[in-house]
GROMACS .gro file of N, CA and C in nm:
model
  258
    1MET      N    1   7.210  -1.586  -5.168
    1MET     CA    2   7.181  -1.478  -5.079
    1MET      C    3   7.319  -1.414  -5.071
    2PRO      N    4   7.344  -1.271  -5.093
    2PRO     CA    5   7.461  -1.192  -5.083
    2PRO      C    6   7.519  -1.205  -4.927
    3PRO      N    7   7.645  -1.184  -4.913
    3PRO     CA    8   7.703  -1.198  -4.783
    3PRO      C    9   7.667  -1.075  -4.717
    4PRO      N   10   7.675  -1.066  -4.585
    4PRO     CA   11   7.634  -0.936  -4.500
    4PRO      C   12   7.724  -0.841  -4.527
    5ALA      N   13   7.689  -0.718  -4.502
    5ALA     CA   14   7.779  -0.605  -4.508
    5ALA      C   15   7.864  -0.593  -4.390
    6GLU      N   16   7.975  -0.531  -4.380
    6GLU     CA   17   8.055  -0.515  -4.274
    6GLU      C   18   7.992  -0.442  -4.144
    7ASP      N   19   7.886  -0.368  -4.178
    7ASP     CA   20   7.827  -0.295  -4.073
    7ASP      C   21   7.703  -0.376  -4.027
    8ALA      N   22   7.685  -0.492  -4.069
    8ALA     CA   23   7.573  -0.570  -4.020
    8ALA      C   24   7.577  -0.597  -3.875
    9PRO      N   25   7.468  -0.587  -3.803
    9PRO     CA   26   7.483  -0.615  -3.655
    9PRO      C   27   7.552  -0.743  -3.616
   10GLU      N   28   7.524  -0.861  -3.693
   10GLU     CA   29   7.576  -0.984  -3.655
   10GLU      C   30   7.724  -0.987  -3.681
   11ILE      N   31   7.766  -0.920  -3.792
   11ILE     CA   32   7.914  -0.911  -3.805
   11ILE      C   33   7.978  -0.824  -3.722
   12GLN      N   34   7.925  -0.716  -3.673
   12GLN     CA   35   7.976  -0.624  -3.565
   12GLN      C   36   7.983  -0.691  -3.430
   13ALA      N   37   7.879  -0.769  -3.399
   13ALA     CA   38   7.883  -0.851  -3.277
   13ALA      C   39   7.992  -0.959  -3.270
   14VAL      N   40   8.007  -1.021  -3.383
   14VAL     CA   41   8.123  -1.129  -3.382
   14VAL      C   42   8.260  -1.061  -3.385
   15LEU      N   43   8.258  -0.948  -3.452
   15LEU     CA   44   8.391  -0.887  -3.452
   15LEU      C   45   8.429  -0.838  -3.309
   16ALA      N   46   8.330  -0.787  -3.238
   16ALA     CA   47   8.356  -0.741  -3.095
   16ALA      C   48   8.390  -0.861  -3.020
   17ALA      N   49   8.339  -0.980  -3.039
   17ALA     CA   50   8.371  -1.105  -2.961
   17ALA      C   51   8.508  -1.145  -2.998
   18ILE      N   52   8.551  -1.129  -3.121
   18ILE     CA   53   8.685  -1.172  -3.156
   18ILE      C   54   8.791  -1.078  -3.093
   19ARG      N   55   8.757  -0.948  -3.095
   19ARG     CA   56   8.849  -0.855  -3.028
   19ARG      C   57   8.853  -0.865  -2.877
   20SER      N   58   8.731  -0.907  -2.815
   20SER     CA   59   8.734  -0.926  -2.683
   20SER      C   60   8.822  -1.055  -2.643
   21LEU      N   61   8.801  -1.160  -2.718
   21LEU     CA   62   8.893  -1.289  -2.680
   21LEU      C   63   9.043  -1.245  -2.709
   22ALA      N   64   9.072  -1.167  -2.804
   22ALA     CA   65   9.230  -1.139  -2.827
   22ALA      C   66   9.259  -1.049  -2.712
   23THR      N   67   9.185  -0.957  -2.667
   23THR     CA   68   9.231  -0.878  -2.558
   23THR      C   69   9.250  -0.953  -2.424
   24THR      N   70   9.154  -1.045  -2.407
   24THR     CA   71   9.159  -1.120  -2.284
   24THR      C   72   9.290  -1.219  -2.300
   25MET      N   73   9.327  -1.256  -2.411
   25MET     CA   74   9.444  -1.358  -2.423
   25MET      C   75   9.579  -1.256  -2.403
   26ALA      N   76   9.564  -1.131  -2.450
   26ALA     CA   77   9.681  -1.046  -2.423
   26ALA      C   78   9.700  -1.020  -2.269
   27VAL      N   79   9.591  -1.003  -2.200
   27VAL     CA   80   9.597  -0.986  -2.062
   27VAL      C   81   9.660  -1.108  -1.995
   28ALA      N   82   9.608  -1.227  -2.033
   28ALA     CA   83   9.662  -1.355  -1.979
   28ALA      C   84   9.815  -1.364  -2.013
   29ARG      N   85   9.851  -1.328  -2.133
   29ARG     CA   86   9.986  -1.333  -2.175
   29ARG      C   87  10.082  -1.246  -2.079
   30ALA      N   88  10.016  -1.117  -2.053
   30ALA     CA   89  10.095  -1.029  -1.957
   30ALA      C   90  10.107  -1.078  -1.825
   31LEU      N   91  10.000  -1.149  -1.783
   31LEU     CA   92  10.007  -1.213  -1.650
   31LEU      C   93  10.124  -1.324  -1.635
   32VAL      N   94  10.110  -1.407  -1.745
   32VAL     CA   95  10.208  -1.522  -1.746
   32VAL      C   96  10.346  -1.468  -1.760
   33THR      N   97  10.371  -1.370  -1.840
   33THR     CA   98  10.506  -1.317  -1.863
   33THR      C   99  10.560  -1.253  -1.730
   34SER      N  100  10.472  -1.201  -1.647
   34SER     CA  101  10.510  -1.147  -1.516
   34SER      C  102  10.514  -1.246  -1.406
   35GLY      N  103  10.503  -1.375  -1.438
   35GLY     CA  104  10.516  -1.486  -1.348
   35GLY      C  105  10.392  -1.526  -1.276
   36ARG      N  106  10.285  -1.473  -1.312
   36ARG     CA  107  10.151  -1.506  -1.254
   36ARG      C  108  10.090  -1.625  -1.327
   37ALA      N  109  10.013  -1.708  -1.243
   37ALA     CA  110   9.937  -1.819  -1.299
   37ALA      C  111   9.814  -1.768  -1.365
   38VAL      N  112   9.770  -1.835  -1.460
   38VAL     CA  113   9.636  -1.785  -1.523
   38VAL      C  114   9.544  -1.912  -1.533
   39GLU      N  115   9.429  -1.891  -1.530
   39GLU     CA  116   9.315  -1.994  -1.539
   39GLU      C  117   9.277  -1.992  -1.683
   40LEU      N  118   9.283  -2.101  -1.759
   40LEU     CA  119   9.240  -2.093  -1.909
   40LEU      C  120   9.110  -2.147  -1.938
   41GLU      N  121   9.035  -2.187  -1.839
   41GLU     CA  122   8.888  -2.232  -1.852
   41GLU      C  123   8.807  -2.114  -1.915
   42GLY      N  124   8.823  -1.998  -1.862
   42GLY     CA  125   8.742  -1.884  -1.908
   42GLY      C  126   8.764  -1.859  -2.063
   43LEU      N  127   8.907  -1.861  -2.097
   43LEU     CA  128   8.940  -1.845  -2.238
   43LEU      C  129   8.871  -1.953  -2.330
   44GLU      N  130   8.876  -2.079  -2.272
   44GLU     CA  131   8.818  -2.186  -2.349
   44GLU      C  132   8.672  -2.163  -2.366
   45ALA      N  133   8.598  -2.125  -2.262
   45ALA     CA  134   8.457  -2.088  -2.277
   45ALA      C  135   8.422  -1.974  -2.367
   46GLU      N  136   8.515  -1.870  -2.369
   46GLU     CA  137   8.503  -1.764  -2.458
   46GLU      C  138   8.522  -1.808  -2.596
   47ALA      N  139   8.623  -1.888  -2.633
   47ALA     CA  140   8.649  -1.940  -2.757
   47ALA      C  141   8.520  -2.034  -2.812
   48ALA      N  142   8.487  -2.099  -2.718
   48ALA     CA  143   8.371  -2.191  -2.764
   48ALA      C  144   8.247  -2.111  -2.798
   49ARG      N  145   8.209  -1.997  -2.736
   49ARG     CA  146   8.107  -1.908  -2.761
   49ARG      C  147   8.127  -1.845  -2.897
   50LEU      N  148   8.257  -1.806  -2.926
   50LEU     CA  149   8.285  -1.747  -3.048
   50LEU      C  150   8.263  -1.848  -3.154
   51ALA      N  151   8.304  -1.965  -3.134
   51ALA     CA  152   8.302  -2.066  -3.250
   51ALA      C  153   8.158  -2.093  -3.289
   52ALA      N  154   8.067  -2.087  -3.184
   52ALA     CA  155   7.927  -2.099  -3.210
   52ALA      C  156   7.867  -1.990  -3.271
   53ALA      N  157   7.907  -1.877  -3.250
   53ALA     CA  158   7.860  -1.752  -3.321
   53ALA      C  159   7.909  -1.756  -3.461
   54LEU      N  160   8.026  -1.800  -3.481
   54LEU     CA  161   8.083  -1.793  -3.623
   54LEU      C  162   8.011  -1.900  -3.708
   55ALA      N  163   7.967  -2.000  -3.638
   55ALA     CA  164   7.891  -2.109  -3.719
   55ALA      C  165   7.755  -2.072  -3.770
   56CYS      N  166   7.709  -1.959  -3.696
   56CYS     CA  167   7.577  -1.922  -3.732
   56CYS      C  168   7.558  -1.800  -3.835
   57LEU      N  169   7.686  -1.763  -3.870
   57LEU     CA  170   7.693  -1.645  -3.978
   57LEU      C  171   7.675  -1.702  -4.113
   58GLU      N  172   7.643  -1.622  -4.207
   58GLU     CA  173   7.637  -1.657  -4.354
   58GLU      C  174   7.759  -1.694  -4.394
   59PRO      N  175   7.765  -1.795  -4.500
   59PRO     CA  176   7.883  -1.843  -4.553
   59PRO      C  177   7.984  -1.738  -4.602
   60GLY      N  178   7.930  -1.636  -4.658
   60GLY     CA  179   8.005  -1.526  -4.716
   60GLY      C  180   8.071  -1.429  -4.619
   61SER      N  181   8.053  -1.455  -4.491
   61SER     CA  182   8.104  -1.353  -4.383
   61SER      C  183   8.261  -1.355  -4.363
   62ALA      N  184   8.316  -1.477  -4.411
   62ALA     CA  185   8.455  -1.492  -4.376
   62ALA      C  186   8.544  -1.388  -4.415
   63PRO      N  187   8.540  -1.325  -4.534
   63PRO     CA  188   8.643  -1.219  -4.568
   63PRO      C  189   8.626  -1.097  -4.475
   64LEU      N  190   8.507  -1.072  -4.416
   64LEU     CA  191   8.489  -0.962  -4.329
   64LEU      C  192   8.562  -0.980  -4.193
   65LEU      N  193   8.567  -1.115  -4.153
   65LEU     CA  194   8.622  -1.146  -4.019
   65LEU      C  195   8.765  -1.192  -4.019
   66ARG      N  196   8.814  -1.232  -4.136
   66ARG     CA  197   8.949  -1.289  -4.148
   66ARG      C  198   9.060  -1.196  -4.080
   67PRO      N  199   9.065  -1.065  -4.109
   67PRO     CA  200   9.185  -0.992  -4.041
   67PRO      C  201   9.167  -1.004  -3.896
   68ALA      N  202   9.053  -0.985  -3.830
   68ALA     CA  203   9.036  -0.989  -3.689
   68ALA      C  204   9.071  -1.137  -3.643
   69LEU      N  205   9.033  -1.230  -3.703
   69LEU     CA  206   9.049  -1.371  -3.667
   69LEU      C  207   9.214  -1.396  -3.687
   70ASP      N  208   9.275  -1.344  -3.777
   70ASP     CA  209   9.420  -1.359  -3.800
   70ASP      C  210   9.491  -1.292  -3.676
   71ASP      N  211   9.449  -1.169  -3.633
   71ASP     CA  212   9.503  -1.104  -3.517
   71ASP      C  213   9.478  -1.180  -3.390
   72CYS      N  214   9.357  -1.235  -3.382
   72CYS     CA  215   9.329  -1.336  -3.256
   72CYS      C  216   9.422  -1.447  -3.258
   73LEU      N  217   9.443  -1.515  -3.380
   73LEU     CA  218   9.515  -1.632  -3.381
   73LEU      C  219   9.671  -1.595  -3.351
   74ARG      N  220   9.720  -1.475  -3.388
   74ARG     CA  221   9.850  -1.436  -3.353
   74ARG      C  222   9.868  -1.430  -3.202
   75GLU      N  223   9.765  -1.358  -3.141
   75GLU     CA  224   9.772  -1.348  -2.996
   75GLU      C  225   9.767  -1.491  -2.926
   76LEU      N  226   9.683  -1.573  -2.984
   76LEU     CA  227   9.696  -1.705  -2.922
   76LEU      C  228   9.826  -1.766  -2.929
   77GLU      N  229   9.894  -1.751  -3.038
   77GLU     CA  230  10.034  -1.802  -3.042
   77GLU      C  231  10.119  -1.737  -2.954
   78ARG      N  232  10.108  -1.609  -2.925
   78ARG     CA  233  10.201  -1.547  -2.836
   78ARG      C  234  10.170  -1.596  -2.697
   79LEU      N  235  10.043  -1.610  -2.669
   79LEU     CA  236  10.005  -1.663  -2.533
   79LEU      C  237  10.059  -1.810  -2.514
   80ASP      N  238  10.053  -1.890  -2.623
   80ASP     CA  239  10.101  -2.024  -2.613
   80ASP      C  240  10.251  -2.027  -2.594
   81LEU      N  241  10.322  -1.937  -2.655
   81LEU     CA  242  10.464  -1.931  -2.627
   81LEU      C  243  10.498  -1.895  -2.490
   82ALA      N  244  10.433  -1.787  -2.444
   82ALA     CA  245  10.455  -1.737  -2.298
   82ALA      C  246  10.431  -1.858  -2.205
   83LEU      N  247  10.319  -1.946  -2.225
   83LEU     CA  248  10.309  -2.048  -2.136
   83LEU      C  249  10.410  -2.158  -2.145
   84ARG      N  250  10.477  -2.171  -2.261
   84ARG     CA  251  10.573  -2.262  -2.273
   84ARG      C  252  10.712  -2.228  -2.220
   85LEU      N  253  10.737  -2.106  -2.206
   85LEU     CA  254  10.867  -2.071  -2.155
   85LEU      C  255  10.878  -2.086  -2.013
   86PRO      N  256  11.001  -2.122  -1.962
   86PRO     CA  257  11.021  -2.149  -1.827
   86PRO      C  258  11.024  -2.040  -1.744
   0.00000   0.00000   0.00000
């Protein structure tokens, strides 16, 4: 079975979820940077839903998602750093 096309609905839905998670983490990072406390349970739940959606995709989908996942990972690393700074 060939991998899905980039415009396939399931790929677009997962890309939207990846971007949403990255945006949520960016907002959380901004709040942390400004000295506000953030609740991470919502992020954990959103990440779990994304992982479940990723697990349902065709195996050949990874190349279509890798750039967005890389961006999301970088945002996670920035949030992690913000949370660790005094």
